[in-house]
PDB file of C-alpha atoms in Angstrom:
ATOM      1  CA  MET A 921     -12.393   4.618  -8.343  1.00 33.00           C
ATOM      2  CA  GLU A 922     -13.114   0.906  -8.301  1.00 40.00           C
ATOM      3  CA  GLN A 923     -11.225  -1.050  -5.685  1.00 41.00           C
ATOM      4  CA  LYS A 924     -10.425  -4.501  -6.976  1.00 42.00           C
ATOM      5  CA  PHE A 925      -8.559  -5.913  -3.973  1.00 40.00           C
ATOM      6  CA  GLY A 926      -9.586  -4.073  -0.833  1.00 43.00           C
ATOM      7  CA  VAL A 927     -11.829  -1.448   0.657  1.00 47.00           C
ATOM      8  CA  ASN A 928     -10.603   1.997   1.655  1.00 52.00           C
ATOM      9  CA  SER A 929     -12.171   3.381   4.812  1.00 61.00           C
ATOM     10  CA  ILE A 930     -11.744   7.076   3.999  1.00 67.00           C
ATOM     11  CA  ASP A 931     -13.196   9.257   1.259  1.00 74.00           C
ATOM     12  CA  LEU A 932     -10.388  10.326  -1.047  1.00 78.00           C
ATOM     13  CA  GLN A 933     -12.494  11.599  -3.939  1.00 85.00           C
ATOM     14  CA  GLU A 934     -11.216  15.183  -3.608  1.00 86.00           C
ATOM     15  CA  LEU A 935      -7.617  13.978  -3.669  1.00 87.00           C
ATOM     16  CA  TYR A 936      -8.316  11.650  -6.604  1.00 89.00           C
ATOM     17  CA  ASP A 937      -9.956  14.505  -8.530  1.00 91.00           C
ATOM     18  CA  PHE A 938      -6.883  16.660  -7.897  1.00 92.00           C
ATOM     19  CA  CYS A 939      -4.555  13.925  -9.206  1.00 92.00           C
ATOM     20  CA  GLU A 940      -6.766  13.457 -12.249  1.00 93.00           C
ATOM     21  CA  ARG A 941      -6.853  17.190 -12.953  1.00 94.00           C
ATOM     22  CA  GLU A 942      -3.219  18.085 -12.179  1.00 94.00           C
ATOM     23  CA  GLY A 943      -1.342  14.831 -12.606  1.00 95.00           C
ATOM     24  CA  GLU A 944      -0.159  12.535 -15.331  1.00 96.00           C
ATOM     25  CA  THR A 945      -0.834   8.877 -16.050  1.00 97.00           C
ATOM     26  CA  VAL A 946       2.333   6.799 -15.715  1.00 97.00           C
ATOM     27  CA  SER A 947       2.599   3.138 -16.680  1.00 98.00           C
ATOM     28  CA  PHE A 948       4.805   0.633 -14.883  1.00 97.00           C
ATOM     29  CA  GLN A 949       5.820  -2.825 -16.008  1.00 97.00           C
ATOM     30  CA  LYS A 950       5.990  -5.687 -13.516  1.00 94.00           C
ATOM     31  CA  GLY A 951       9.086  -5.131 -11.345  1.00 94.00           C
ATOM     32  CA  GLU A 952       9.468  -1.469 -12.275  1.00 97.00           C
ATOM     33  CA  ARG A 953       9.924   0.875  -9.333  1.00 96.00           C
ATOM     34  CA  MET A 954       7.958   4.006  -8.581  1.00 95.00           C
ATOM     35  CA  VAL A 955      10.183   4.912  -5.601  1.00 94.00           C
ATOM     36  CA  CYS A 956      13.467   3.441  -4.311  1.00 95.00           C
ATOM     37  CA  GLU A 957      14.286   3.048  -0.637  1.00 94.00           C
ATOM     38  CA  GLY A 958      16.771   5.674   0.530  1.00 93.00           C
ATOM     39  CA  GLU A 959      16.250   7.963  -2.469  1.00 94.00           C
ATOM     40  CA  PRO A 960      14.255  11.210  -2.293  1.00 94.00           C
ATOM     41  CA  SER A 961      10.556  10.453  -2.442  1.00 93.00           C
ATOM     42  CA  GLN A 962       8.894  12.664  -5.033  1.00 93.00           C
ATOM     43  CA  TRP A 963       5.661  11.035  -6.159  1.00 94.00           C
ATOM     44  CA  PHE A 964       2.165  10.330  -4.911  1.00 92.00           C
ATOM     45  CA  GLY A 965      -0.783   9.003  -6.857  1.00 93.00           C
ATOM     46  CA  PHE A 966      -3.674   6.644  -7.280  1.00 92.00           C
ATOM     47  CA  VAL A 967      -3.408   3.166  -8.735  1.00 93.00           C
ATOM     48  CA  THR A 968      -5.792   3.046 -11.685  1.00 94.00           C
ATOM     49  CA  GLN A 969      -4.698  -0.428 -12.782  1.00 93.00           C
ATOM     50  CA  GLY A 970      -2.655  -3.188 -11.126  1.00 92.00           C
ATOM     51  CA  CYS A 971      -0.977  -3.146  -7.722  1.00 89.00           C
ATOM     52  CA  PHE A 972       2.262  -2.236  -5.975  1.00 93.00           C
ATOM     53  CA  LYS A 973       4.248  -3.725  -3.124  1.00 91.00           C
ATOM     54  CA  TYR A 974       6.219  -1.774  -0.536  1.00 93.00           C
ATOM     55  CA  VAL A 975       9.536  -3.473   0.122  1.00 93.00           C
ATOM     56  CA  THR A 976      12.349  -2.910   2.564  1.00 91.00           C
ATOM     57  CA  GLN A 977      15.639  -4.777   2.822  1.00 86.00           C
ATOM     58  CA  GLY A 978      16.236  -6.588   6.102  1.00 78.00           C
ATOM     59  CA  ILE A 979      19.157  -5.164   8.067  1.00 79.00           C
ATOM     60  CA  SER A 980      20.386  -8.491   9.396  1.00 80.00           C
ATOM     61  CA  ASP A 981      19.378 -10.864   6.600  1.00 80.00           C
ATOM     62  CA  GLY A 982      19.433  -8.579   3.535  1.00 78.00           C
ATOM     63  CA  LYS A 983      16.209 -10.207   2.323  1.00 81.00           C
ATOM     64  CA  GLU A 984      13.270  -8.416   0.789  1.00 84.00           C
ATOM     65  CA  HIS A 985      10.401  -7.869   3.236  1.00 87.00           C
ATOM     66  CA  ILE A 986       7.005  -6.745   1.959  1.00 88.00           C
ATOM     67  CA  THR A 987       5.462  -4.246   4.357  1.00 88.00           C
ATOM     68  CA  TRP A 988       2.447  -2.965   2.444  1.00 88.00           C
ATOM     69  CA  PHE A 989       0.422  -3.092  -0.763  1.00 87.00           C
ATOM     70  CA  SER A 990      -1.419  -0.461  -2.781  1.00 88.00           C
ATOM     71  CA  PHE A 991      -4.192  -1.808  -4.944  1.00 85.00           C
ATOM     72  CA  GLU A 992      -6.390  -0.437  -7.709  1.00 87.00           C
ATOM     73  CA  GLY A 993      -8.417   2.513  -6.390  1.00 85.00           C
ATOM     74  CA  GLU A 994      -5.976   3.212  -3.536  1.00 86.00           C
ATOM     75  CA  TYR A 995      -3.229   5.762  -3.196  1.00 87.00           C
ATOM     76  CA  VAL A 996       0.409   4.822  -3.669  1.00 93.00           C
ATOM     77  CA  GLY A 997       3.571   6.532  -2.531  1.00 93.00           C
ATOM     78  CA  ASP A 998       5.645   7.134   0.572  1.00 92.00           C
ATOM     79  CA  TYR A 999       3.161   9.779   1.688  1.00 88.00           C
ATOM     80  CA  PRO A1000       5.006  11.425   4.590  1.00 88.00           C
ATOM     81  CA  SER A1001       8.337  11.441   2.746  1.00 92.00           C
ATOM     82  CA  CYS A1002       6.993  12.779  -0.554  1.00 91.00           C
ATOM     83  CA  LEU A1003       5.513  15.849   1.127  1.00 91.00           C
ATOM     84  CA  ASN A1004       8.995  17.202   1.848  1.00 89.00           C
ATOM     85  CA  GLY A1005      11.232  15.130  -0.449  1.00 88.00           C
ATOM     86  CA  ASN A1006      12.773  13.052   2.351  1.00 93.00           C
ATOM     87  CA  PRO A1007      14.340   9.685   1.513  1.00 95.00           C
ATOM     88  CA  SER A1008      11.776   6.970   0.986  1.00 94.00           C
ATOM     89  CA  GLN A1009      11.444   4.405   3.766  1.00 91.00           C
ATOM     90  CA  SER A1010      10.756   1.633   1.251  1.00 93.00           C
ATOM     91  CA  THR A1011      10.897   0.685  -2.403  1.00 95.00           C
ATOM     92  CA  ILE A1012       7.528   0.743  -4.155  1.00 96.00           C
ATOM     93  CA  GLU A1013       7.419  -1.714  -7.045  1.00 95.00           C
ATOM     94  CA  ALA A1014       4.735  -2.796  -9.531  1.00 95.00           C
ATOM     95  CA  MET A1015       3.666  -6.401  -9.005  1.00 90.00           C
ATOM     96  CA  MET A1016       2.007  -6.570 -12.425  1.00 90.00           C
ATOM     97  CA  PRO A1017       1.568  -4.125 -15.303  1.00 94.00           C
ATOM     98  CA  SER A1018       0.139  -1.083 -13.526  1.00 95.00           C
ATOM     99  CA  CYS A1019      -0.876   2.540 -14.067  1.00 97.00           C
ATOM    100  CA  VAL A1020      -0.764   5.445 -11.646  1.00 97.00           C
ATOM    101  CA  LEU A1021      -2.381   8.844 -11.816  1.00 96.00           C
ATOM    102  CA  ARG A1022       0.622  10.701 -10.374  1.00 96.00           C
ATOM    103  CA  VAL A1023       1.421  14.133  -8.901  1.00 96.00           C
ATOM    104  CA  SER A1024       4.566  15.410  -7.224  1.00 95.00           C
ATOM    105  CA  GLY A1025       4.876  15.938  -3.497  1.00 94.00           C
ATOM    106  CA  GLU A1026       5.295  19.634  -4.268  1.00 94.00           C
ATOM    107  CA  GLN A1027       1.950  19.705  -6.090  1.00 95.00           C
ATOM    108  CA  LEU A1028       0.361  17.881  -3.170  1.00 93.00           C
ATOM    109  CA  MET A1029       1.700  20.443  -0.677  1.00 94.00           C
ATOM    110  CA  GLN A1030       0.324  23.255  -2.841  1.00 94.00           C
ATOM    111  CA  LEU A1031      -3.107  21.591  -2.666  1.00 93.00           C
ATOM    112  CA  PHE A1032      -2.945  21.135   1.106  1.00 92.00           C
ATOM    113  CA  ASN A1033      -1.858  24.751   1.648  1.00 94.00           C
ATOM    114  CA  GLN A1034      -4.866  26.176  -0.236  1.00 93.00           C
ATOM    115  CA  ASN A1035      -7.347  26.288   2.654  1.00 92.00           C
ATOM    116  CA  THR A1036      -8.441  24.666   5.910  1.00 93.00           C
ATOM    117  CA  LYS A1037     -10.549  22.053   4.094  1.00 90.00           C
ATOM    118  CA  THR A1038      -7.568  20.716   2.144  1.00 89.00           C
ATOM    119  CA  MET A1039      -5.354  20.928   5.249  1.00 91.00           C
ATOM    120  CA  GLU A1040      -7.971  18.821   7.042  1.00 91.00           C
ATOM    121  CA  LEU A1041      -7.698  16.262   4.221  1.00 88.00           C
ATOM    122  CA  ARG A1042      -3.938  16.107   4.865  1.00 90.00           C
ATOM    123  CA  CYS A1043      -4.642  15.385   8.540  1.00 89.00           C
ATOM    124  CA  ILE A1044      -7.230  12.714   7.709  1.00 87.00           C
ATOM    125  CA  ILE A1045      -4.760  10.892   5.448  1.00 85.00           C
ATOM    126  CA  GLY A1046      -2.047  11.051   8.119  1.00 86.00           C
ATOM    127  CA  GLU A1047      -4.419   9.740  10.793  1.00 87.00           C
ATOM    128  CA  HIS A1048      -5.563   6.958   8.460  1.00 81.00           C
ATOM    129  CA  LEU A1049      -1.968   5.880   7.823  1.00 82.00           C
ATOM    130  CA  LEU A1050      -1.222   5.924  11.550  1.00 85.00           C
ATOM    131  CA  SER A1051      -4.323   3.852  12.247  1.00 83.00           C
ATOM    132  CA  GLN A1052      -3.375   1.296   9.581  1.00 79.00           C
ATOM    133  CA  ALA A1053       0.206   1.038  10.854  1.00 81.00           C
ATOM    134  CA  ARG A1054      -0.988   0.630  14.442  1.00 86.00           C
ATOM    135  CA  ALA A1055      -3.484  -2.086  13.455  1.00 82.00           C
ATOM    136  CA  ARG A1056      -0.744  -3.967  11.582  1.00 80.00           C
ATOM    137  CA  TYR A1057       1.620  -3.634  14.551  1.00 82.00           C
ATOM    138  CA  LEU A1058      -1.028  -4.925  16.946  1.00 85.00           C
ATOM    139  CA  ASP A1059      -1.854  -7.812  14.587  1.00 81.00           C
ATOM    140  CA  PHE A1060       1.750  -9.022  14.864  1.00 82.00           C
ATOM    141  CA  HIS A1061       1.493  -9.005  18.645  1.00 84.00           C
ATOM    142  CA  ASN A1062      -2.087 -10.159  19.201  1.00 88.00           C
ATOM    143  CA  ALA A1063      -2.971 -12.463  16.315  1.00 87.00           C
ATOM    144  CA  THR A1064      -1.791 -15.923  15.394  1.00 90.00           C
ATOM    145  CA  PRO A1065      -0.474 -16.484  11.864  1.00 89.00           C
ATOM    146  CA  ARG A1066      -3.856 -17.998  10.897  1.00 90.00           C
ATOM    147  CA  GLU A1067      -5.695 -14.993  12.350  1.00 89.00           C
ATOM    148  CA  ARG A1068      -3.391 -12.593  10.451  1.00 88.00           C
ATOM    149  CA  TYR A1069      -4.202 -14.478   7.240  1.00 88.00           C
ATOM    150  CA  ASP A1070      -7.936 -14.265   7.976  1.00 88.00           C
ATOM    151  CA  LEU A1071      -7.632 -10.526   8.735  1.00 84.00           C
ATOM    152  CA  LEU A1072      -5.826  -9.960   5.438  1.00 82.00           C
ATOM    153  CA  LEU A1073      -8.542 -11.826   3.538  1.00 82.00           C
ATOM    154  CA  SER A1074     -11.260  -9.779   5.235  1.00 81.00           C
ATOM    155  CA  ARG A1075      -9.447  -6.503   4.424  1.00 75.00           C
ATOM    156  CA  CYS A1076      -8.412  -7.494   0.875  1.00 74.00           C
ATOM    157  CA  PRO A1077     -10.730 -10.269  -0.316  1.00 72.00           C
ATOM    158  CA  GLY A1078      -9.245 -10.586  -3.828  1.00 73.00           C
ATOM    159  CA  ILE A1079      -5.605 -10.691  -2.823  1.00 77.00           C
ATOM    160  CA  VAL A1080      -5.012 -14.451  -3.070  1.00 79.00           C
ATOM    161  CA  GLU A1081      -6.204 -14.569  -6.679  1.00 77.00           C
ATOM    162  CA  HIS A1082      -3.809 -11.865  -7.803  1.00 73.00           C
ATOM    163  CA  LEU A1083      -0.581 -12.107  -5.808  1.00 78.00           C
ATOM    164  CA  PRO A1084       1.978 -14.889  -5.477  1.00 83.00           C
ATOM    165  CA  LEU A1085       2.121 -16.951  -2.296  1.00 86.00           C
ATOM    166  CA  HIS A1086       5.623 -15.716  -1.384  1.00 85.00           C
ATOM    167  CA  ALA A1087       4.468 -12.052  -1.486  1.00 85.00           C
ATOM    168  CA  ILE A1088       1.538 -12.707   0.821  1.00 87.00           C
ATOM    169  CA  ALA A1089       3.756 -14.786   3.131  1.00 88.00           C
ATOM    170  CA  SER A1090       6.314 -11.981   3.343  1.00 85.00           C
ATOM    171  CA  PHE A1091       3.605  -9.454   4.188  1.00 85.00           C
ATOM    172  CA  LEU A1092       2.304 -11.725   6.967  1.00 88.00           C
ATOM    173  CA  LYS A1093       5.866 -12.416   8.209  1.00 86.00           C
ATOM    174  CA  LEU A1094       5.507 -16.133   7.459  1.00 88.00           C
ATOM    175  CA  THR A1095       7.452 -18.572   5.345  1.00 89.00           C
ATOM    176  CA  PRO A1096       5.716 -19.738   2.153  1.00 88.00           C
ATOM    177  CA  GLN A1097       5.531 -23.211   3.745  1.00 91.00           C
ATOM    178  CA  GLN A1098       3.723 -21.860   6.823  1.00 90.00           C
ATOM    179  CA  LEU A1099       1.261 -19.984   4.630  1.00 89.00           C
ATOM    180  CA  SER A1100       0.709 -23.073   2.492  1.00 88.00           C
ATOM    181  CA  ARG A1101      -0.217 -25.068   5.625  1.00 90.00           C
ATOM    182  CA  ILE A1102      -2.603 -22.325   6.741  1.00 89.00           C
ATOM    183  CA  ARG A1103      -4.253 -22.221   3.325  1.00 86.00           C
ATOM    184  CA  LYS A1104      -4.552 -26.010   3.331  1.00 84.00           C
ATOM    185  CA  SER A1105      -6.233 -25.910   6.746  1.00 83.00           C
ATOM    186  CA  VAL A1106      -8.666 -23.273   5.483  1.00 77.00           C
ATOM    187  CA  THR A1107      -9.481 -25.346   2.401  1.00 73.00           C
ATOM    188  CA  PHE A1108     -10.021 -28.553   4.372  1.00 70.00           C
ATOM    189  CA  LYS A1109     -11.593 -26.768   7.388  1.00 68.00           C
ATOM    190  CA  ASP A1110      -9.545 -28.346  10.174  1.00 54.00           C
TER     191      ASP A1110
END
């Protein structure tokens, strides 16, 4: 499981092996959706090629807001929702031609219900997601826009070579112009 864009901090080999053994490889073209916001979430998998963005529509402005990414070597899906088929909290869309090694939420629950070791894996994934969400929340409150950009680059070093400026700006809750100024200051070391 090579990770092209970022580094995962938990060992998901057992889960990857399960998806490889029990799942199917599904290809997505750029812009094609794996999951749609508000519709039942059914799928979970690992990105074997490409990357996906997690998008939600703003309530007041109706604009697309990118809340997360899943890169090659990482899992993709609305994890909590797919376990019980609840409506997805976001749309998950391919940002380039991508492939996913995919299983259903039902298959995933069958794995987790096998024994205490697989149930522990379920807990580890949930705790990891909570930790990531909390770190992102705190970043918005404690870090300047420049610091958020630097944090993103440290977490996902290859991201700027592979994703458009507007996608990164949306994820950082910046305008493309603000991000352009930050990138210029980094380049010219102000």
